[in-house]
CSV table of C-alpha atoms in Angstrom, one decimal:
chain,number,residue,atom,x,y,z
A,71,MET,CA,-17.2,-131.3,37.2
A,72,PHE,CA,-19.5,-128.8,35.3
A,73,ILE,CA,-19.0,-125.2,35.8
A,74,SER,CA,-22.1,-122.8,35.9
A,75,GLY,CA,-22.9,-120.5,33.5
A,76,ASP,CA,-22.0,-117.5,35.3
A,77,THR,CA,-18.6,-119.0,36.3
A,78,PHE,CA,-18.1,-119.5,32.8
A,79,LEU,CA,-18.7,-116.2,31.8
A,80,LEU,CA,-16.7,-114.5,34.7
A,81,ASN,CA,-13.4,-116.7,33.8
A,82,ILE,CA,-14.0,-115.4,30.3
A,83,LEU,CA,-14.4,-111.9,31.3
A,84,THR,CA,-11.5,-112.2,33.8
A,85,ILE,CA,-9.3,-113.3,30.6
A,86,ILE,CA,-10.8,-110.7,28.4
A,87,LEU,CA,-10.8,-107.6,30.5
A,88,PRO,CA,-7.2,-107.1,30.8
A,89,THR,CA,-7.0,-107.4,27.0
A,90,LEU,CA,-9.5,-104.7,26.4
A,91,ILE,CA,-7.8,-102.2,29.2
A,92,ILE,CA,-4.3,-102.8,27.5
A,93,LEU,CA,-6.1,-102.3,24.0
A,94,LEU,CA,-8.1,-99.3,25.3
A,95,GLY,CA,-4.9,-97.8,26.5
A,96,THR,CA,-3.0,-98.8,23.4
A,97,ILE,CA,-5.7,-96.6,21.4
A,98,VAL,CA,-5.3,-93.8,23.9
A,99,TYR,CA,-2.1,-93.6,23.5
A,100,SER,CA,-1.4,-93.8,20.0
A,101,TYR,CA,-4.3,-90.9,19.6
A,102,LYS,CA,-2.1,-88.9,21.8
A,103,ILE,CA,1.1,-89.6,19.6
A,104,ILE,CA,-1.0,-89.1,16.3
A,105,ASN,CA,-2.2,-85.7,17.5
A,106,ARG,CA,1.4,-84.8,19.0
A,107,TYR,CA,2.9,-85.3,15.2
A,108,SER,CA,0.3,-83.9,13.5
A,109,LYS,CA,0.5,-80.6,15.4
A,110,ALA,CA,4.4,-80.9,14.8
A,111,LEU,CA,4.1,-81.7,11.0
A,112,LYS,CA,1.7,-78.8,10.9
A,113,ARG,CA,4.2,-76.4,12.7
A,114,LEU,CA,7.0,-77.6,10.1
A,115,TYR,CA,4.3,-77.1,7.3
A,116,SER,CA,3.7,-73.8,8.3
A,117,SER,CA,7.5,-73.1,8.5
A,118,SER,CA,8.2,-74.1,5.1
A,119,PHE,CA,6.1,-71.5,3.9
A,120,ARG,CA,7.4,-69.3,6.3
A,121,GLY,CA,11.0,-70.2,4.7
A,122,VAL,CA,9.3,-69.7,1.0
A,123,ASP,CA,8.2,-66.3,1.7
A,124,THR,CA,11.6,-65.0,3.7
A,125,GLU,CA,13.5,-66.4,0.6
A,126,ARG,CA,11.4,-64.6,-1.8
A,127,LYS,CA,11.6,-61.6,0.3
A,128,ARG,CA,15.2,-62.2,0.4
A,129,ILE,CA,16.0,-62.3,-3.8
A,130,ALA,CA,13.5,-59.7,-4.3
A,131,THR,CA,15.9,-57.2,-1.7
A,132,GLU,CA,18.8,-58.4,-3.2
A,133,LEU,CA,17.7,-58.0,-6.8
A,134,HIS,CA,16.6,-54.1,-6.1
A,135,ASP,CA,19.8,-53.6,-4.5
A,136,HIS,CA,21.8,-55.1,-7.5
A,137,LEU,CA,19.7,-53.4,-10.1
A,138,ALA,CA,20.1,-49.5,-8.1
A,139,VAL,CA,24.0,-50.3,-7.9
A,140,HIS,CA,24.4,-51.0,-11.7
A,141,SER,CA,22.1,-48.5,-13.0
A,142,ILE,CA,23.8,-46.0,-11.2
A,143,ALA,CA,27.3,-47.1,-12.7
A,144,PHE,CA,25.2,-47.5,-16.1
A,145,TYR,CA,23.8,-43.8,-16.0
A,146,GLU,CA,27.2,-42.3,-15.0
A,147,ASP,CA,28.9,-43.9,-18.3
A,148,ILE,CA,25.8,-42.9,-20.3
A,149,ASN,CA,26.1,-39.0,-19.3
A,150,SER,CA,30.0,-39.3,-20.0
A,151,LEU,CA,29.4,-40.5,-23.3
A,152,LYS,CA,26.6,-37.7,-24.2
A,153,SER,CA,29.1,-34.8,-23.7
A,154,ILE,CA,31.7,-36.5,-26.4
A,155,LEU,CA,29.5,-38.1,-28.9
A,156,SER,CA,27.1,-35.9,-31.6
A,157,GLY,CA,25.0,-37.0,-34.3
A,158,TYR,CA,23.9,-40.5,-35.2
A,159,GLN,CA,26.2,-41.8,-32.3
A,160,LEU,CA,24.5,-39.6,-29.9
A,161,THR,CA,21.0,-40.5,-31.2
A,162,HIS,CA,22.0,-44.5,-30.9
A,163,LEU,CA,23.3,-43.9,-27.2
A,164,GLU,CA,20.1,-42.3,-26.4
A,165,ASN,CA,17.8,-44.8,-27.8
A,166,ILE,CA,20.3,-47.4,-25.8
A,167,GLU,CA,19.4,-45.4,-22.6
A,168,THR,CA,15.7,-45.4,-23.4
A,169,ASN,CA,15.4,-49.3,-23.6
A,170,PHE,CA,17.4,-49.5,-20.4
A,171,ASN,CA,14.8,-47.4,-18.7
A,172,LEU,CA,12.2,-49.6,-20.1
A,173,PHE,CA,14.3,-52.7,-18.8
A,174,ASN,CA,14.7,-50.7,-15.6
A,175,HIS,CA,11.0,-50.2,-15.1
A,176,LYS,CA,9.9,-53.6,-16.1
A,177,THR,CA,12.3,-55.1,-13.8
A,178,HIS,CA,11.4,-53.2,-10.8
A,179,GLN,CA,7.9,-54.4,-11.4
A,180,ILE,CA,9.0,-57.8,-11.2
A,181,VAL,CA,10.9,-57.4,-8.1
A,182,GLU,CA,7.9,-55.4,-6.4
A,183,TYR,CA,5.7,-58.5,-7.8
A,184,MET,CA,7.8,-61.1,-6.3
A,185,TYR,CA,7.8,-59.6,-2.6
A,186,PRO,CA,5.2,-56.4,-2.5
A,187,LYS,CA,6.4,-53.5,-0.4
A,188,VAL,CA,3.1,-53.5,1.2
A,189,LEU,CA,2.7,-56.8,2.0
A,190,VAL,CA,6.0,-56.4,4.0
A,191,ASP,CA,4.4,-53.4,5.6
A,192,LEU,CA,1.2,-55.4,6.7
A,193,ASP,CA,-0.9,-53.2,4.4
A,194,TRP,CA,-3.9,-55.6,3.2
A,195,GLN,CA,-5.9,-53.1,1.5
A,196,GLY,CA,-2.7,-51.6,-0.6
A,197,SER,CA,-1.5,-55.4,-1.1
A,198,PHE,CA,-4.8,-56.7,-2.7
A,199,LYS,CA,-5.1,-53.6,-4.7
A,200,GLN,CA,-1.3,-53.9,-6.1
A,201,LEU,CA,-2.4,-57.5,-6.8
A,202,ALA,CA,-5.4,-56.6,-9.0
A,203,TYR,CA,-3.2,-54.1,-10.9
A,204,GLU,CA,-0.3,-56.4,-11.3
A,205,LEU,CA,-3.1,-59.2,-12.9
A,206,THR,CA,-4.4,-56.4,-14.9
A,207,LEU,CA,-3.0,-57.3,-18.5
A,208,GLY,CA,-4.5,-56.7,-21.9
A,209,SER,CA,-8.3,-57.7,-22.1
A,210,ILE,CA,-7.8,-59.2,-18.5
A,211,ARG,CA,-9.2,-56.5,-15.8
A,212,VAL,CA,-8.8,-57.4,-12.2
A,213,ASN,CA,-10.4,-55.1,-9.7
A,214,PHE,CA,-10.5,-54.7,-5.7
A,215,GLU,CA,-12.7,-53.2,-3.8
A,216,SER,CA,-13.2,-53.3,0.5
A,217,PHE,CA,-15.8,-52.5,2.7
A,218,ALA,CA,-14.6,-53.9,5.5
A,219,THR,CA,-13.4,-51.8,8.4
A,220,SER,CA,-11.5,-54.3,10.1
A,221,SER,CA,-9.2,-57.2,9.5
A,222,PRO,CA,-8.1,-60.4,11.5
A,223,ASN,CA,-4.8,-60.3,13.6
A,224,ASN,CA,-1.4,-62.5,12.8
A,225,ASP,CA,0.0,-63.5,9.7
A,226,TRP,CA,-2.9,-64.7,7.8
A,227,LEU,CA,-2.1,-61.6,4.9
A,228,PHE,CA,0.7,-63.3,3.7
A,229,HIS,CA,-0.7,-67.0,3.3
A,230,THR,CA,-4.2,-65.7,2.0
A,231,TYR,CA,-2.4,-63.1,-0.4
A,232,TRP,CA,-0.9,-65.8,-2.2
A,233,ALA,CA,-4.0,-67.9,-2.2
A,234,VAL,CA,-5.6,-65.1,-3.6
A,235,LYS,CA,-3.2,-64.6,-6.6
A,236,GLU,CA,-3.4,-68.5,-7.1
A,237,ILE,CA,-7.2,-68.8,-7.5
A,238,VAL,CA,-7.3,-65.4,-9.6
A,239,THR,CA,-4.4,-66.8,-12.1
A,240,ASN,CA,-6.3,-70.4,-12.3
A,241,ALA,CA,-9.5,-68.4,-13.1
A,242,ILE,CA,-8.0,-66.7,-15.9
A,243,ARG,CA,-6.1,-69.8,-17.3
A,244,HIS,CA,-8.8,-72.4,-16.9
A,245,GLY,CA,-12.1,-70.5,-16.6
A,246,ASN,CA,-10.9,-67.6,-19.7
A,247,ALA,CA,-12.3,-65.5,-17.0
A,248,THR,CA,-11.4,-61.8,-18.4
A,249,LYS,CA,-13.3,-59.4,-15.5
A,250,ILE,CA,-12.6,-60.5,-12.2
A,251,GLN,CA,-13.8,-58.5,-8.9
A,252,ILE,CA,-11.9,-59.4,-5.7
A,253,THR,CA,-14.1,-58.0,-2.7
A,254,ALA,CA,-13.4,-57.7,1.1
A,255,ILE,CA,-16.1,-57.6,3.9
A,256,ASP,CA,-16.1,-57.9,7.4
A,257,GLU,CA,-19.6,-59.1,9.0
A,258,ASP,CA,-20.4,-61.4,12.1
A,259,LYS,CA,-17.1,-61.8,13.1
A,260,GLN,CA,-15.8,-62.9,10.0
A,261,PHE,CA,-13.4,-61.6,7.3
A,262,ILE,CA,-14.3,-62.5,3.9
A,263,LEU,CA,-12.5,-62.1,0.7
A,264,ALA,CA,-14.8,-63.3,-2.3
A,265,ILE,CA,-13.3,-63.7,-5.8
A,266,HIS,CA,-16.2,-63.1,-8.6
A,267,TYR,CA,-16.0,-63.9,-12.5
A,268,LEU,CA,-18.5,-64.9,-15.1
A,269,ALA,CA,-19.3,-68.5,-14.9
A,270,THR,CA,-18.0,-69.6,-18.3
A,271,ASP,CA,-18.3,-72.9,-19.7
A,272,ALA,CA,-14.4,-73.4,-19.2
A,273,ALA,CA,-15.2,-72.0,-15.5
A,274,LYS,CA,-18.2,-74.6,-15.2
A,275,ASN,CA,-16.0,-77.4,-16.6
A,276,TRP,CA,-12.7,-76.5,-14.6
A,277,LEU,CA,-14.7,-76.1,-11.4
A,278,SER,CA,-16.8,-79.9,-11.7
A,279,SER,CA,-13.5,-81.8,-13.0
A,280,LYS,CA,-11.5,-80.6,-9.5
A,281,PRO,CA,-13.3,-83.3,-7.2
A,282,LYS,CA,-13.0,-85.9,-9.7
A,283,SER,CA,-9.3,-85.5,-10.9
A,284,LYS,CA,-5.9,-85.0,-8.9
A,285,LYS,CA,-5.7,-81.8,-7.3
A,286,GLY,CA,-2.9,-79.9,-9.0
A,287,LEU,CA,0.1,-78.1,-7.5
A,288,GLY,CA,-1.7,-74.9,-7.5
A,289,ASN,CA,-4.8,-76.3,-5.7
A,290,THR,CA,-2.7,-77.9,-3.3
A,291,ILE,CA,-0.9,-74.5,-2.5
A,292,ILE,CA,-4.1,-72.8,-2.0
A,293,GLN,CA,-5.2,-75.2,0.6
A,294,ASP,CA,-2.1,-75.9,2.7
A,295,ARG,CA,-2.1,-71.6,2.7
A,296,LEU,CA,-5.8,-71.2,3.6
A,297,SER,CA,-5.5,-74.2,6.4
A,298,ILE,CA,-2.1,-72.5,8.0
A,299,ALA,CA,-4.3,-68.9,8.1
A,300,GLY,CA,-7.3,-71.4,9.8
A,301,ALA,CA,-9.6,-69.8,6.5
A,302,ILE,CA,-12.1,-72.2,4.6
A,303,MET,CA,-13.1,-71.7,1.0
A,304,ASN,CA,-16.6,-71.8,-0.5
A,305,ILE,CA,-17.4,-72.2,-4.2
A,306,GLU,CA,-20.9,-70.9,-5.8
A,307,ILE,CA,-22.3,-70.4,-9.0
A,308,ILE,CA,-25.4,-68.0,-8.7
A,309,ASP,CA,-27.2,-66.3,-11.8
A,310,GLY,CA,-24.3,-67.2,-13.8
A,311,VAL,CA,-21.4,-65.6,-11.5
A,312,VAL,CA,-18.9,-67.7,-9.6
A,313,THR,CA,-17.9,-66.6,-6.3
A,314,GLN,CA,-15.0,-68.2,-4.4
A,315,SER,CA,-15.5,-67.0,-0.8
A,316,ILE,CA,-12.1,-66.8,1.5
A,317,ILE,CA,-13.7,-67.3,4.9
A,318,LEU,CA,-11.5,-66.3,8.1
A,319,LYS,CA,-12.3,-65.5,11.8
A,320,ASN,CA,-12.1,-62.0,12.7
A,321,GLU,CA,-12.5,-62.0,16.4
A,322,ASP,CA,-9.5,-60.2,17.6
A,323,ILE,CA,-9.6,-57.5,14.8
A,324,ASN,CA,-7.4,-55.2,13.7
A,325,LEU,CA,-9.2,-51.6,12.9
A,326,ARG,CA,-8.6,-50.4,9.4
């Protein structure tokens, strides 16, 4: 008994159709599961950075308090000794006090740089001004200038601050940059932080080698921080100047 072509195709379709429906349902379900776990992983990753920042803040606070308590005790002992010493011994004691003052000042700087108070206060302009001051060492000059009248809401500042610090550090370390300009502008519902420095041969080689080589920990941290903040980074070289721009959405703004 022969089966017509239409009947044969109908039989094949009857067999294949349920399989296709099951396959399609599996794909849709898998997509939903992957999307759900991707969001969960992103929240977990964001929480891990939040934990790092919280721990950094805790350590800075404890160091500050610990130094303050012991400084009070130290100066009390110094003052009591000054009243009973003279000559060479007094001079030697004053030298010790001078060295401790320097130690105290440098330690306070380290504590402040570990987690700046202006960052805690959500003072974004103060944060980047202090960052520029912190990274200005010896022949290296880092400047910050703002032309922005607004900034994004939420916790963009925490992640972008550390990303900018890593970018500038990389420019100094790998690009031999000695003069770096950080500029903030807001336009077209965007907030842009641009890092400018001279396109030295070292900088060009460093930037061109990044796509070919495995990303280092610093670059990974930058990308992860910016991803959490919902920011993107563009890199361009124009007229011998490297510009690395961090671009954030600026729709729900905080006025300066």
